Amino acid sequence: MSYVTEFPVAGPQEAVAHFLGRLSVETDCADVHHALTQGQQDFVLLHVVGQPAQFARRHVPGAIHLPWSQMTAERMAEWPQETLFVVYCAGPHCNGADRAALKLARLGLPVKIMIGGITGWEDEGYAFASGD
């Protein structure tokens, strides 16, 4: 028996629930890039870590710099309650996107994490924006 088969495989319904659950709270760089380049951006993209100078140096095009530590009910009231927020941070080594997603969810707002963050965006070869 291998490490792969050491534990029984999930049944189809359990697998559907698991993967649907993940997809309901995650998106990836390719899906965000497609939405941005095809004029299908139906979400607000938030760069949730770093200082303004870091954001100005490089960020995903169309992103707004809003560190998770600055997310408050008052600040988020700038957008309609049903707005979907997609948050990203530096990459898999950073938990800023998780912190931001938790804050937004606790505020009752729809949120997804862009898995991979800056690192994933770069790995895909997508262009960055610079400036404010």
Coordinates of N, CA, C and O in Angstrom, one line a residue:
M1 N 0.9 -1.2 0.0 CA 0.0 0.0 0.0 C 0.9 1.2 0.0 O 1.8 1.3 0.8
S2 N 0.6 2.2 -0.8 CA 1.4 3.4 -0.9 C 0.8 4.5 0.0 O -0.3 4.4 0.5
Y3 N 1.5 5.6 0.2 CA 1.0 6.7 0.9 C -0.2 7.3 0.2 O -1.1 7.9 0.9
V4 N -0.3 7.1 -1.1 CA -1.4 7.7 -1.8 C -2.7 6.9 -1.4 O -3.8 7.5 -1.3
T5 N -2.6 5.6 -1.3 CA -3.8 4.8 -1.0 C -4.0 4.5 0.5 O -4.9 3.7 0.8
E6 N -3.1 5.0 1.3 CA -3.2 4.6 2.7 C -4.5 5.0 3.3 O -5.1 4.3 4.2
F7 N -5.1 6.1 2.9 CA -6.4 6.6 3.4 C -7.4 6.4 2.3 O -7.1 6.6 1.1
P8 N -8.6 6.0 2.6 CA -9.6 5.7 1.6 C -10.0 7.0 0.8 O -10.0 8.1 1.4
V9 N -10.3 6.9 -0.4 CA -10.6 8.0 -1.3 C -12.1 8.4 -0.9 O -12.9 7.6 -0.5
A10 N -12.3 9.7 -1.0 CA -13.6 10.2 -0.7 C -14.6 9.8 -1.8 O -14.2 9.6 -2.9
G11 N -15.8 9.6 -1.4 CA -16.9 9.3 -2.3 C -17.2 10.6 -3.2 O -16.8 11.7 -2.8
P12 N -17.9 10.3 -4.3 CA -18.1 11.5 -5.2 C -18.8 12.6 -4.6 O -18.5 13.8 -4.8
Q13 N -19.9 12.4 -3.8 CA -20.6 13.5 -3.2 C -19.7 14.3 -2.2 O -19.8 15.5 -2.1
E14 N -18.9 13.6 -1.4 CA -18.0 14.2 -0.5 C -17.0 15.0 -1.2 O -16.6 16.2 -0.9
A15 N -16.5 14.5 -2.4 CA -15.5 15.2 -3.2 C -16.1 16.5 -3.8 O -15.5 17.6 -3.8
V16 N -17.4 16.4 -4.3 CA -18.1 17.5 -4.8 C -18.2 18.6 -3.8 O -17.9 19.8 -4.0
A17 N -18.6 18.2 -2.6 CA -18.8 19.2 -1.5 C -17.5 19.9 -1.1 O -17.4 21.1 -1.0
H18 N -16.4 19.1 -1.1 CA -15.1 19.6 -0.7 C -14.6 20.6 -1.8 O -14.2 21.8 -1.4
F19 N -14.6 20.2 -3.0 CA -14.1 21.1 -4.1 C -15.0 22.3 -4.3 O -14.5 23.4 -4.6
L20 N -16.3 22.1 -4.2 CA -17.2 23.3 -4.3 C -16.9 24.3 -3.2 O -16.9 25.5 -3.4
G21 N -16.7 23.7 -2.0 CA -16.3 24.6 -0.9 C -15.1 25.4 -1.1 O -15.0 26.6 -0.8
R22 N -14.1 24.8 -1.6 CA -12.8 25.5 -1.9 C -13.0 26.5 -3.0 O -12.5 27.7 -2.9
L23 N -13.7 26.2 -4.1 CA -13.9 27.1 -5.2 C -14.8 28.3 -4.7 O -14.8 29.4 -5.4
S24 N -15.6 28.1 -3.7 CA -16.5 29.2 -3.2 C -15.7 30.3 -2.5 O -16.2 31.4 -2.3
V25 N -14.5 30.0 -2.0 CA -13.6 30.9 -1.3 C -12.3 31.2 -1.9 O -11.5 32.0 -1.4
E26 N -12.0 30.6 -3.1 CA -10.8 30.8 -3.8 C -11.0 31.0 -5.3 O -11.9 30.5 -5.8
T27 N -10.1 31.8 -5.8 CA -9.9 31.9 -7.3 C -8.4 31.8 -7.5 O -7.6 31.8 -6.6
D28 N -8.1 31.8 -8.8 CA -6.6 31.8 -9.1 C -6.2 32.9 -10.0 O -7.0 33.6 -10.5
C29 N -4.9 33.0 -10.2 CA -4.4 34.1 -11.0 C -4.9 34.0 -12.4 O -5.2 35.1 -13.0
A30 N -5.0 32.9 -13.0 CA -5.5 32.7 -14.4 C -6.9 33.2 -14.5 O -7.2 33.9 -15.5
D31 N -7.8 32.9 -13.6 CA -9.2 33.4 -13.6 C -9.3 34.9 -13.5 O -10.0 35.5 -14.1
V32 N -8.5 35.4 -12.5 CA -8.5 36.9 -12.3 C -7.9 37.6 -13.6 O -8.5 38.5 -14.1
H33 N -6.8 37.1 -14.1 CA -6.2 37.6 -15.4 C -7.2 37.6 -16.5 O -7.4 38.6 -17.2
H34 N -7.9 36.5 -16.7 CA -8.9 36.4 -17.7 C -10.0 37.4 -17.5 O -10.4 38.1 -18.5
A35 N -10.5 37.6 -16.3 CA -11.6 38.6 -16.1 C -11.1 40.0 -16.4 O -11.8 40.8 -17.0
L36 N -9.9 40.3 -16.0 CA -9.3 41.6 -16.2 C -9.1 41.9 -17.7 O -9.4 43.0 -18.2
T37 N -8.6 40.9 -18.4 CA -8.2 41.2 -19.8 C -9.4 41.1 -20.8 O -9.4 41.6 -21.9
Q38 N -10.5 40.4 -20.3 CA -11.7 40.2 -21.1 C -12.8 41.2 -20.8 O -13.9 41.1 -21.3
G39 N -12.5 42.2 -19.9 CA -13.5 43.2 -19.5 C -14.6 42.5 -18.7 O -15.8 43.0 -18.8
Q40 N -14.3 41.5 -17.9 CA -15.4 40.8 -17.1 C -15.1 41.0 -15.6 O -15.5 40.1 -14.9
Q41 N -14.5 42.1 -15.2 CA -14.2 42.2 -13.8 C -15.5 42.6 -13.1 O -16.0 43.7 -13.1
D42 N -16.0 41.6 -12.4 CA -17.2 41.8 -11.6 C -16.9 41.6 -10.1 O -17.7 41.1 -9.3
F43 N -15.8 42.1 -9.7 CA -15.3 42.1 -8.3 C -14.3 43.2 -8.1 O -13.9 43.9 -9.1
V44 N -14.0 43.5 -6.9 CA -13.0 44.5 -6.5 C -11.8 43.7 -6.1 O -11.9 42.9 -5.2
L45 N -10.7 44.0 -6.7 CA -9.4 43.3 -6.4 C -8.6 44.2 -5.4 O -8.3 45.3 -5.7
L46 N -8.3 43.5 -4.3 CA -7.6 44.2 -3.2 C -6.2 43.6 -3.0 O -6.1 42.4 -2.7
H47 N -5.2 44.5 -3.0 CA -3.8 44.1 -2.6 C -3.7 44.5 -1.1 O -3.8 45.6 -0.8
V48 N -3.6 43.4 -0.3 CA -3.9 43.6 1.1 C -2.7 43.7 2.1 O -2.9 43.6 3.3
V49 N -1.5 43.7 1.5 CA -0.3 43.8 2.4 C 0.7 44.9 1.8 O 0.5 45.3 0.7
G50 N 1.6 45.2 2.7 CA 2.7 46.1 2.2 C 2.5 47.5 2.4 O 1.3 48.0 2.7
Q51 N 3.5 48.2 2.2 CA 3.5 49.7 2.3 C 3.1 50.3 0.9 O 3.3 49.6 -0.1
P52 N 2.7 51.5 0.9 CA 2.3 52.2 -0.4 C 3.5 52.1 -1.4 O 3.2 51.9 -2.6
A53 N 4.7 52.2 -1.0 CA 5.8 52.2 -1.9 C 6.0 50.8 -2.5 O 6.3 50.7 -3.7
Q54 N 5.7 49.8 -1.8 CA 5.7 48.4 -2.3 C 4.6 48.2 -3.4 O 4.9 47.6 -4.4
F55 N 3.5 48.7 -3.0 CA 2.3 48.6 -4.0 C 2.7 49.4 -5.2 O 2.4 48.9 -6.4
A56 N 3.2 50.6 -5.1 CA 3.5 51.5 -6.2 C 4.6 50.8 -7.1 O 4.6 51.0 -8.3
R57 N 5.5 50.0 -6.5 CA 6.5 49.4 -7.3 C 6.0 48.3 -8.2 O 6.3 48.2 -9.4
R58 N 5.0 47.5 -7.7 CA 4.4 46.4 -8.5 C 3.2 45.9 -7.8 O 3.2 45.6 -6.6
H59 N 2.1 45.7 -8.6 CA 0.9 45.1 -8.2 C 0.1 44.6 -9.4 O 0.5 44.9 -10.5
V60 N -0.9 43.8 -9.1 CA -1.8 43.3 -10.1 C -2.5 44.5 -10.7 O -3.1 45.3 -10.0
P61 N -2.6 44.6 -12.1 CA -3.3 45.7 -12.7 C -4.8 45.8 -12.2 O -5.4 44.7 -12.1
G62 N -5.2 47.0 -11.9 CA -6.6 47.1 -11.4 C -6.8 47.0 -9.9 O -7.9 47.2 -9.5
A63 N -5.8 46.6 -9.2 CA -5.9 46.3 -7.8 C -5.9 47.7 -7.0 O -5.3 48.7 -7.5
I64 N -6.6 47.6 -5.9 CA -6.6 48.8 -5.0 C -5.7 48.3 -3.8 O -5.9 47.2 -3.3
H65 N -4.9 49.2 -3.3 CA -4.1 48.9 -2.1 C -4.9 49.2 -0.9 O -5.2 50.4 -0.6
L66 N -5.2 48.2 -0.1 CA -6.0 48.3 1.1 C -5.5 47.2 2.1 O -6.0 46.1 2.1
P67 N -4.5 47.5 2.9 CA -3.9 46.5 3.8 C -5.0 46.0 4.7 O -5.9 46.7 5.1
W68 N -4.9 44.7 5.0 CA -6.0 44.1 5.9 C -6.1 44.8 7.2 O -7.2 44.8 7.7
S69 N -5.0 45.3 7.7 CA -5.1 46.0 9.0 C -5.9 47.3 9.0 O -6.3 47.8 10.0
Q70 N -6.2 47.8 7.8 CA -7.0 49.0 7.6 C -8.5 48.7 7.2 O -9.2 49.7 7.0
M71 N -8.8 47.5 7.2 CA -10.2 47.1 6.8 C -11.1 47.3 8.0 O -11.0 46.6 9.0
T72 N -12.1 48.2 7.8 CA -13.1 48.5 8.9 C -14.4 48.5 8.2 O -14.5 48.7 7.0
A73 N -15.5 48.4 9.0 CA -16.8 48.5 8.5 C -17.0 49.9 7.8 O -17.6 49.9 6.7
E74 N -16.4 50.9 8.4 CA -16.6 52.2 7.8 C -15.9 52.3 6.4 O -16.4 52.8 5.4
R75 N -14.7 51.8 6.4 CA -13.9 51.8 5.1 C -14.6 51.0 4.0 O -14.7 51.3 2.9
M76 N -15.1 49.8 4.4 CA -15.7 48.9 3.4 C -17.1 49.4 3.0 O -17.6 48.9 1.9
A77 N -17.7 50.3 3.7 CA -19.0 50.8 3.3 C -18.9 51.7 2.1 O -19.9 52.1 1.5
E78 N -17.7 51.9 1.6 CA -17.5 52.6 0.3 C -18.1 51.8 -0.9 O -18.3 52.4 -1.9
W79 N -18.3 50.5 -0.7 CA -18.8 49.7 -1.7 C -20.1 49.1 -1.3 O -20.4 49.0 -0.1
P80 N -21.0 48.8 -2.3 CA -22.2 48.1 -2.0 C -22.0 46.8 -1.2 O -21.0 46.1 -1.4
Q81 N -22.9 46.5 -0.3 CA -22.8 45.3 0.5 C -22.6 44.0 -0.3 O -21.9 43.1 0.2
E82 N -23.2 43.9 -1.5 CA -23.1 42.7 -2.2 C -21.8 42.6 -3.1 O -21.6 41.6 -3.8
T83 N -20.9 43.6 -3.0 CA -19.6 43.6 -3.8 C -18.8 42.4 -3.4 O -18.6 42.1 -2.2
L84 N -18.3 41.7 -4.4 CA -17.4 40.6 -4.2 C -16.0 41.2 -4.1 O -15.6 41.9 -5.1
F85 N -15.2 40.9 -3.1 CA -13.8 41.3 -2.9 C -13.0 40.1 -3.2 O -13.2 39.0 -2.7
V86 N -11.9 40.3 -4.0 CA -10.9 39.3 -4.3 C -9.6 39.9 -3.7 O -9.2 41.0 -4.1
V87 N -9.1 39.1 -2.7 CA -7.9 39.6 -2.0 C -6.7 38.8 -2.4 O -6.8 37.6 -2.6
Y88 N -5.5 39.5 -2.4 CA -4.3 38.8 -2.6 C -3.2 39.4 -1.8 O -3.3 40.6 -1.4
C89 N -2.1 38.6 -1.5 CA -1.0 39.1 -0.8 C 0.3 38.7 -1.5 O 0.2 38.5 -2.7
A90 N 1.4 38.6 -0.8 CA 2.7 38.4 -1.5 C 2.7 37.0 -2.1 O 3.4 36.8 -3.2
G91 N 2.1 36.0 -1.5 CA 2.2 34.7 -2.1 C 1.9 33.6 -1.1 O 1.5 33.9 0.0
P92 N 2.3 32.4 -1.4 CA 2.0 31.3 -0.5 C 2.6 31.4 0.9 O 2.2 30.8 1.9
H93 N 3.7 32.2 1.0 CA 4.4 32.3 2.2 C 3.8 33.4 3.1 O 4.3 33.7 4.2
C94 N 2.7 34.0 2.7 CA 2.1 35.2 3.3 C 0.7 34.9 3.7 O 0.0 34.3 3.0
N95 N 0.3 35.3 4.9 CA -1.1 35.0 5.3 C -2.0 36.3 5.3 O -3.1 36.3 5.9
G96 N -1.5 37.3 4.7 CA -2.2 38.6 4.6 C -3.6 38.4 3.9 O -4.6 39.0 4.3
A97 N -3.6 37.6 2.9 CA -4.9 37.4 2.2 C -5.9 36.6 3.1 O -7.1 36.9 3.1
D98 N -5.4 35.7 3.9 CA -6.3 35.0 4.8 C -6.8 35.9 5.9 O -8.0 35.8 6.2
R99 N -5.9 36.8 6.4 CA -6.4 37.8 7.4 C -7.4 38.7 6.8 O -8.4 39.0 7.4
A100 N -7.2 39.2 5.6 CA -8.1 40.1 4.9 C -9.5 39.4 4.7 O -10.5 39.9 4.9
A101 N -9.4 38.1 4.2 CA -10.6 37.4 3.9 C -11.4 37.2 5.2 O -12.7 37.3 5.2
L102 N -10.8 36.8 6.2 CA -11.4 36.7 7.5 C -12.1 37.9 8.0 O -13.3 37.9 8.4
K103 N -11.4 39.1 7.9 CA -12.0 40.3 8.3 C -13.2 40.7 7.5 O -14.2 41.1 8.0
L104 N -13.1 40.5 6.1 CA -14.2 40.8 5.3 C -15.4 39.9 5.5 O -16.6 40.4 5.6
A105 N -15.1 38.6 5.7 CA -16.2 37.7 6.0 C -16.9 38.0 7.3 O -18.1 38.0 7.4
R106 N -16.1 38.4 8.3 CA -16.7 38.8 9.6 C -17.5 40.1 9.5 O -18.4 40.3 10.3
L107 N -17.2 40.9 8.5 CA -18.0 42.1 8.2 C -19.3 41.8 7.4 O -20.0 42.7 7.0
G108 N -19.4 40.5 7.0 CA -20.6 40.1 6.3 C -20.4 40.3 4.8 O -21.5 40.4 4.1
L109 N -19.2 40.4 4.3 CA -19.0 40.7 2.9 C -18.5 39.5 2.1 O -17.8 38.7 2.6
P110 N -18.9 39.4 0.8 CA -18.5 38.3 0.0 C -17.0 38.4 -0.3 O -16.5 39.5 -0.7
V111 N -16.2 37.3 -0.2 CA -14.8 37.4 -0.4 C -14.2 36.1 -0.9 O -14.7 35.0 -0.6
K112 N -13.2 36.2 -1.8 CA -12.4 35.1 -2.3 C -11.0 35.5 -2.2 O -10.6 36.7 -2.4
I113 N -10.1 34.5 -2.0 CA -8.7 34.7 -2.1 C -8.2 34.4 -3.4 O -8.6 33.3 -4.0
M114 N -7.3 35.2 -4.0 CA -6.6 34.8 -5.2 C -5.4 34.0 -4.8 O -4.4 34.6 -4.3
I115 N -5.5 32.7 -4.9 CA -4.4 31.9 -4.5 C -3.1 32.1 -5.3 O -3.2 32.4 -6.5
G116 N -2.0 32.1 -4.7 CA -0.7 32.4 -5.3 C -0.2 33.8 -5.1 O 1.0 34.0 -5.1
G117 N -1.1 34.7 -5.0 CA -0.8 36.1 -4.8 C 0.2 36.6 -5.9 O 0.2 36.2 -7.0
I118 N 1.1 37.6 -5.4 CA 2.1 38.2 -6.3 C 3.0 37.1 -6.9 O 3.3 37.1 -8.1
T119 N 3.4 36.1 -6.1 CA 4.3 35.0 -6.6 C 3.6 34.3 -7.7 O 4.2 34.0 -8.7
G120 N 2.3 33.9 -7.5 CA 1.6 33.2 -8.5 C 1.4 34.0 -9.8 O 1.5 33.5 -10.9
W121 N 1.1 35.3 -9.6 CA 1.0 36.2 -10.8 C 2.3 36.2 -11.6 O 2.2 36.1 -12.8
E122 N 3.4 36.3 -10.9 CA 4.7 36.4 -11.6 C 5.0 35.0 -12.2 O 5.5 35.0 -13.4
D123 N 4.7 33.9 -11.5 CA 4.9 32.6 -12.1 C 4.2 32.4 -13.4 O 4.6 31.6 -14.3
E124 N 3.0 32.9 -13.5 CA 2.2 32.8 -14.7 C 2.7 33.7 -15.8 O 2.2 33.5 -17.0
G125 N 3.6 34.6 -15.5 CA 4.1 35.5 -16.6 C 3.3 36.7 -16.9 O 3.5 37.3 -17.9
Y126 N 2.3 37.0 -16.0 CA 1.4 38.1 -16.2 C 2.2 39.4 -15.9 O 3.0 39.5 -15.0
A127 N 1.8 40.5 -16.6 CA 2.4 41.8 -16.4 C 1.9 42.4 -15.1 O 0.7 42.2 -14.7
F128 N 2.7 43.2 -14.5 CA 2.4 43.9 -13.3 C 2.1 45.4 -13.7 O 2.6 45.9 -14.7
A129 N 1.4 46.1 -12.8 CA 1.3 47.5 -12.9 C 2.2 48.2 -11.9 O 2.6 47.5 -11.0
S130 N 2.4 49.4 -12.1 CA 3.2 50.2 -11.1 C 2.5 51.6 -10.9 O 1.7 51.9 -11.7
G131 N 2.9 52.3 -9.9 CA 2.3 53.5 -9.6 C 1.2 53.4 -8.6 O 0.8 52.3 -8.2
D132 N 0.6 54.5 -8.3 CA -0.5 54.4 -7.3 C -1.8 54.0 -8.1 O -2.7 53.6 -7.7

